[in-house]
Steps between C-alpha positions, in 0.01 A plus 500: 500500500690404184269367231514448126502832315191425291278436799264784591266548795161350430162636603452208743817603685395866528470473879839335510663842470302663780666627815385212717641223279777621271857581591716785376661263252163379373392858431828588326473193276134563419552869421802416285305243299203733453745769382621246244858508623722192518721487810805588290338816361383622841837435661669702222253789539573506873876462456514188716619145450249240389570296813405802712160528333448126536583528870236773535238291321592195708475705824864435579578874522338839452620808315638811662279808497646649181453176304153452650401841367641419156329160503161654578547757225604251234216263590247784534387397847525679834778431747235438766337233282833326443570492873152435640261413218289807583453794268567533128613167368486319171297676234436301189488742209507217248272213605655283225809478724305260720352299209149596600185422311304805379257454790784481753668806346173690538477395865861610563429837336189545713693404814765761418230761443346416838844515666556845346159613627575365849829693499322818390231457767760426765678825416167684511422354842841617619434854379155502663648371825755782495223755438298354785798504734589859411138618541477318834811675627371844390 
């Protein structure tokens, strides 16, 4: 989805980038904007033509595996999130990027803290499940 460079995702469109609504191109565009990269800068970092990046963001094509891996790395999101919307997606380290009020920035920070805690607990549940499975088999 090609949009003006100065436009950033807003808190009211937060669900817009979830797996059940957003497309691959939507997620690429959102992550690029949150990273503060114009299309030209991202295309240069990836070593691709600007029209190629625009085609990705407009859902006209998708990158090959090697470029997908580079894209995820440059944008600091997981490959799985780019493809499906699940997993580690956009992390806003600077709430000013989204022109948030102090209250909204506090809410975003709290949401990120909760997301980190959920991730930690999910990993803990996985470890406990493995322990349970191994003790059951013994």
